[in-house]
Amino acid sequence: MKFQYRLAGACALAVLLSACNSPAPMVTGPTSVRPSYPVANVENNGAIFRVSSAQLFEEPTTYNVGDIIKIDISESISSSNKATTNNSRDSSLTQKGPGSGAPLGGLFTQLYDANYSASGSNTFKGSGDSSSTNTMTSTLMVSIVEVLPNRNLVVAGEKRIGVNGNMNTLRFSGVVRTRDIRGGIVSSSNVADARLEQVGGGSIADASTDSNFFRRLLTIW
């Protein structure tokens, strides 16, 4: 009976270790927001310049929480790294017995006139070359979740597409300047603190993701 309990516990532990470990999401804040119904009463001070009006180089549009803009995602990241190492070292040692200057006979000659020599060498050569290129092109409608005091916009949004049980999720968040918005569209290269991630779920994602069990085995080996 104890053996059966131990076997069941071992099987349960193996199942837990073999479960896929999903990485922590980069976009942690809310990706959608509803606009507030009460409209703020803006005081008119009677001057030509008004705080609520748009600046000279911006589109005459006032953005509020809950408004939607389009993000034109066009990102390309490439990196390369190359390293070459070549180290070598030679060493030698020669020692003569203290009696080598005067001839001795018999056993003293073997003890005191013994000469020793040693030499060694060490050579290491190594080289490495790695390169990586990532490209993402898409469009995503995001919501304005906060309007900062300097009129910058905090935006966030996500898009989910499910096909045959496989779920593909695209999330985006960042800070947008109103002057960079043209026709309700802003390029992702003009977004500050941008967080962009693409997460897949389903049989394809499970097949391409290593389990915790094999990851721990690799760390041990």
JSON list of N, CA and C in Angstrom, two decimals, residues 17-52:
[
{"chain": "A", "resi": 17, "resn": "LEU", "atom": "N", "xyz": [5.96, 18.86, -12.77]},
{"chain": "A", "resi": 17, "resn": "LEU", "atom": "CA", "xyz": [7.22, 19.33, -13.33]},
{"chain": "A", "resi": 17, "resn": "LEU", "atom": "C", "xyz": [7.16, 19.43, -14.84]},
{"chain": "A", "resi": 18, "resn": "SER", "atom": "N", "xyz": [6.37, 18.58, -15.47]},
{"chain": "A", "resi": 18, "resn": "SER", "atom": "CA", "xyz": [6.29, 18.60, -16.92]},
{"chain": "A", "resi": 18, "resn": "SER", "atom": "C", "xyz": [5.34, 19.65, -17.45]},
{"chain": "A", "resi": 19, "resn": "ALA", "atom": "N", "xyz": [4.63, 20.34, -16.57]},
{"chain": "A", "resi": 19, "resn": "ALA", "atom": "CA", "xyz": [3.70, 21.38, -17.01]},
{"chain": "A", "resi": 19, "resn": "ALA", "atom": "C", "xyz": [4.47, 22.54, -17.61]},
{"chain": "A", "resi": 20, "resn": "CYS", "atom": "N", "xyz": [3.89, 23.16, -18.61]},
{"chain": "A", "resi": 20, "resn": "CYS", "atom": "CA", "xyz": [4.56, 24.26, -19.29]},
{"chain": "A", "resi": 20, "resn": "CYS", "atom": "C", "xyz": [4.55, 25.50, -18.40]},
{"chain": "A", "resi": 21, "resn": "ASN", "atom": "N", "xyz": [5.64, 26.20, -18.39]},
{"chain": "A", "resi": 21, "resn": "ASN", "atom": "CA", "xyz": [5.79, 27.41, -17.59]},
{"chain": "A", "resi": 21, "resn": "ASN", "atom": "C", "xyz": [5.68, 28.62, -18.51]},
{"chain": "A", "resi": 22, "resn": "SER", "atom": "N", "xyz": [4.59, 29.37, -18.42]},
{"chain": "A", "resi": 22, "resn": "SER", "atom": "CA", "xyz": [4.40, 30.53, -19.27]},
{"chain": "A", "resi": 22, "resn": "SER", "atom": "C", "xyz": [5.17, 31.71, -18.70]},
{"chain": "A", "resi": 23, "resn": "PRO", "atom": "N", "xyz": [5.87, 32.49, -19.55]},
{"chain": "A", "resi": 23, "resn": "PRO", "atom": "CA", "xyz": [6.61, 33.65, -19.04]},
{"chain": "A", "resi": 23, "resn": "PRO", "atom": "C", "xyz": [5.67, 34.72, -18.55]},
{"chain": "A", "resi": 24, "resn": "ALA", "atom": "N", "xyz": [6.15, 35.54, -17.64]},
{"chain": "A", "resi": 24, "resn": "ALA", "atom": "CA", "xyz": [5.34, 36.62, -17.09]},
{"chain": "A", "resi": 24, "resn": "ALA", "atom": "C", "xyz": [5.02, 37.64, -18.18]},
{"chain": "A", "resi": 25, "resn": "PRO", "atom": "N", "xyz": [3.78, 38.12, -18.24]},
{"chain": "A", "resi": 25, "resn": "PRO", "atom": "CA", "xyz": [3.42, 39.08, -19.29]},
{"chain": "A", "resi": 25, "resn": "PRO", "atom": "C", "xyz": [4.13, 40.41, -19.10]},
{"chain": "A", "resi": 26, "resn": "MET", "atom": "N", "xyz": [4.49, 41.06, -20.21]},
{"chain": "A", "resi": 26, "resn": "MET", "atom": "CA", "xyz": [5.13, 42.36, -20.17]},
{"chain": "A", "resi": 26, "resn": "MET", "atom": "C", "xyz": [4.12, 43.47, -19.96]},
{"chain": "A", "resi": 27, "resn": "VAL", "atom": "N", "xyz": [2.95, 43.34, -20.54]},
{"chain": "A", "resi": 27, "resn": "VAL", "atom": "CA", "xyz": [1.88, 44.33, -20.38]},
{"chain": "A", "resi": 27, "resn": "VAL", "atom": "C", "xyz": [1.02, 43.90, -19.20]},
{"chain": "A", "resi": 28, "resn": "THR", "atom": "N", "xyz": [1.20, 44.54, -18.07]},
{"chain": "A", "resi": 28, "resn": "THR", "atom": "CA", "xyz": [0.51, 44.13, -16.84]},
{"chain": "A", "resi": 28, "resn": "THR", "atom": "C", "xyz": [-0.69, 44.99, -16.52]},
{"chain": "A", "resi": 29, "resn": "GLY", "atom": "N", "xyz": [-0.80, 46.17, -17.11]},
{"chain": "A", "resi": 29, "resn": "GLY", "atom": "CA", "xyz": [-1.92, 47.05, -16.80]},
{"chain": "A", "resi": 29, "resn": "GLY", "atom": "C", "xyz": [-3.16, 46.68, -17.58]},
{"chain": "A", "resi": 30, "resn": "PRO", "atom": "N", "xyz": [-4.25, 47.42, -17.36]},
{"chain": "A", "resi": 30, "resn": "PRO", "atom": "CA", "xyz": [-5.48, 47.16, -18.12]},
{"chain": "A", "resi": 30, "resn": "PRO", "atom": "C", "xyz": [-5.31, 47.50, -19.58]},
{"chain": "A", "resi": 31, "resn": "THR", "atom": "N", "xyz": [-5.92, 46.71, -20.45]},
{"chain": "A", "resi": 31, "resn": "THR", "atom": "CA", "xyz": [-5.83, 46.93, -21.90]},
{"chain": "A", "resi": 31, "resn": "THR", "atom": "C", "xyz": [-7.11, 47.51, -22.48]},
{"chain": "A", "resi": 32, "resn": "SER", "atom": "N", "xyz": [-8.08, 47.80, -21.66]},
{"chain": "A", "resi": 32, "resn": "SER", "atom": "CA", "xyz": [-9.32, 48.43, -22.13]},
{"chain": "A", "resi": 32, "resn": "SER", "atom": "C", "xyz": [-9.88, 49.31, -21.01]},
{"chain": "A", "resi": 33, "resn": "VAL", "atom": "N", "xyz": [-10.60, 50.35, -21.40]},
{"chain": "A", "resi": 33, "resn": "VAL", "atom": "CA", "xyz": [-11.15, 51.29, -20.43]},
{"chain": "A", "resi": 33, "resn": "VAL", "atom": "C", "xyz": [-12.42, 51.90, -21.02]},
{"chain": "A", "resi": 34, "resn": "ARG", "atom": "N", "xyz": [-13.35, 52.24, -20.15]},
{"chain": "A", "resi": 34, "resn": "ARG", "atom": "CA", "xyz": [-14.58, 52.90, -20.56]},
{"chain": "A", "resi": 34, "resn": "ARG", "atom": "C", "xyz": [-14.50, 54.39, -20.26]},
{"chain": "A", "resi": 35, "resn": "PRO", "atom": "N", "xyz": [-14.98, 55.24, -21.16]},
{"chain": "A", "resi": 35, "resn": "PRO", "atom": "CA", "xyz": [-14.93, 56.68, -20.89]},
{"chain": "A", "resi": 35, "resn": "PRO", "atom": "C", "xyz": [-15.87, 57.05, -19.76]},
{"chain": "A", "resi": 36, "resn": "SER", "atom": "N", "xyz": [-15.48, 58.07, -19.03]},
{"chain": "A", "resi": 36, "resn": "SER", "atom": "CA", "xyz": [-16.32, 58.56, -17.94]},
{"chain": "A", "resi": 36, "resn": "SER", "atom": "C", "xyz": [-17.42, 59.46, -18.51]},
{"chain": "A", "resi": 37, "resn": "TYR", "atom": "N", "xyz": [-18.61, 59.34, -17.97]},
{"chain": "A", "resi": 37, "resn": "TYR", "atom": "CA", "xyz": [-19.76, 60.09, -18.50]},
{"chain": "A", "resi": 37, "resn": "TYR", "atom": "C", "xyz": [-19.75, 61.56, -18.10]},
{"chain": "A", "resi": 38, "resn": "PRO", "atom": "N", "xyz": [-19.39, 61.90, -16.85]},
{"chain": "A", "resi": 38, "resn": "PRO", "atom": "CA", "xyz": [-19.40, 63.33, -16.51]},
{"chain": "A", "resi": 38, "resn": "PRO", "atom": "C", "xyz": [-18.35, 64.08, -17.31]},
{"chain": "A", "resi": 39, "resn": "VAL", "atom": "N", "xyz": [-18.75, 65.22, -17.88]},
{"chain": "A", "resi": 39, "resn": "VAL", "atom": "CA", "xyz": [-17.85, 66.06, -18.67]},
{"chain": "A", "resi": 39, "resn": "VAL", "atom": "C", "xyz": [-17.35, 67.19, -17.78]},
{"chain": "A", "resi": 40, "resn": "ALA", "atom": "N", "xyz": [-16.03, 67.38, -17.79]},
{"chain": "A", "resi": 40, "resn": "ALA", "atom": "CA", "xyz": [-15.44, 68.43, -16.95]},
{"chain": "A", "resi": 40, "resn": "ALA", "atom": "C", "xyz": [-15.85, 69.81, -17.47]},
{"chain": "A", "resi": 41, "resn": "ASN", "atom": "N", "xyz": [-16.14, 70.71, -16.56]},
{"chain": "A", "resi": 41, "resn": "ASN", "atom": "CA", "xyz": [-16.53, 72.07, -16.90]},
{"chain": "A", "resi": 41, "resn": "ASN", "atom": "C", "xyz": [-15.27, 72.92, -17.01]},
{"chain": "A", "resi": 42, "resn": "VAL", "atom": "N", "xyz": [-14.87, 73.25, -18.25]},
{"chain": "A", "resi": 42, "resn": "VAL", "atom": "CA", "xyz": [-13.65, 74.02, -18.50]},
{"chain": "A", "resi": 42, "resn": "VAL", "atom": "C", "xyz": [-13.98, 75.51, -18.39]},
{"chain": "A", "resi": 43, "resn": "GLU", "atom": "N", "xyz": [-13.24, 76.19, -17.55]},
{"chain": "A", "resi": 43, "resn": "GLU", "atom": "CA", "xyz": [-13.48, 77.62, -17.33]},
{"chain": "A", "resi": 43, "resn": "GLU", "atom": "C", "xyz": [-12.87, 78.43, -18.46]},
{"chain": "A", "resi": 44, "resn": "ASN", "atom": "N", "xyz": [-13.61, 79.38, -18.98]},
{"chain": "A", "resi": 44, "resn": "ASN", "atom": "CA", "xyz": [-13.14, 80.26, -20.04]},
{"chain": "A", "resi": 44, "resn": "ASN", "atom": "C", "xyz": [-12.63, 81.54, -19.40]},
{"chain": "A", "resi": 45, "resn": "ASN", "atom": "N", "xyz": [-11.32, 81.78, -19.54]},
{"chain": "A", "resi": 45, "resn": "ASN", "atom": "CA", "xyz": [-10.73, 82.95, -18.90]},
{"chain": "A", "resi": 45, "resn": "ASN", "atom": "C", "xyz": [-10.78, 84.19, -19.80]},
{"chain": "A", "resi": 46, "resn": "GLY", "atom": "N", "xyz": [-11.33, 84.07, -21.00]},
{"chain": "A", "resi": 46, "resn": "GLY", "atom": "CA", "xyz": [-11.48, 85.22, -21.87]},
{"chain": "A", "resi": 46, "resn": "GLY", "atom": "C", "xyz": [-10.25, 85.60, -22.65]},
{"chain": "A", "resi": 47, "resn": "ALA", "atom": "N", "xyz": [-9.14, 84.87, -22.52]},
{"chain": "A", "resi": 47, "resn": "ALA", "atom": "CA", "xyz": [-7.91, 85.19, -23.22]},
{"chain": "A", "resi": 47, "resn": "ALA", "atom": "C", "xyz": [-7.90, 84.52, -24.59]},
{"chain": "A", "resi": 48, "resn": "ILE", "atom": "N", "xyz": [-6.95, 84.95, -25.44]},
{"chain": "A", "resi": 48, "resn": "ILE", "atom": "CA", "xyz": [-6.82, 84.34, -26.77]},
{"chain": "A", "resi": 48, "resn": "ILE", "atom": "C", "xyz": [-6.32, 82.91, -26.64]},
{"chain": "A", "resi": 49, "resn": "PHE", "atom": "N", "xyz": [-5.32, 82.69, -25.80]},
{"chain": "A", "resi": 49, "resn": "PHE", "atom": "CA", "xyz": [-4.79, 81.34, -25.58]},
{"chain": "A", "resi": 49, "resn": "PHE", "atom": "C", "xyz": [-5.56, 80.67, -24.46]},
{"chain": "A", "resi": 50, "resn": "ARG", "atom": "N", "xyz": [-5.99, 79.47, -24.71]},
{"chain": "A", "resi": 50, "resn": "ARG", "atom": "CA", "xyz": [-6.72, 78.68, -23.73]},
{"chain": "A", "resi": 50, "resn": "ARG", "atom": "C", "xyz": [-5.94, 77.41, -23.45]},
{"chain": "A", "resi": 51, "resn": "VAL", "atom": "N", "xyz": [-5.99, 77.00, -22.20]},
{"chain": "A", "resi": 51, "resn": "VAL", "atom": "CA", "xyz": [-5.25, 75.81, -21.80]},
{"chain": "A", "resi": 51, "resn": "VAL", "atom": "C", "xyz": [-5.79, 74.57, -22.49]},
{"chain": "A", "resi": 52, "resn": "SER", "atom": "N", "xyz": [-7.09, 74.51, -22.72]},
{"chain": "A", "resi": 52, "resn": "SER", "atom": "CA", "xyz": [-7.70, 73.31, -23.30]},
{"chain": "A", "resi": 52, "resn": "SER", "atom": "C", "xyz": [-7.52, 73.22, -24.80]}
]
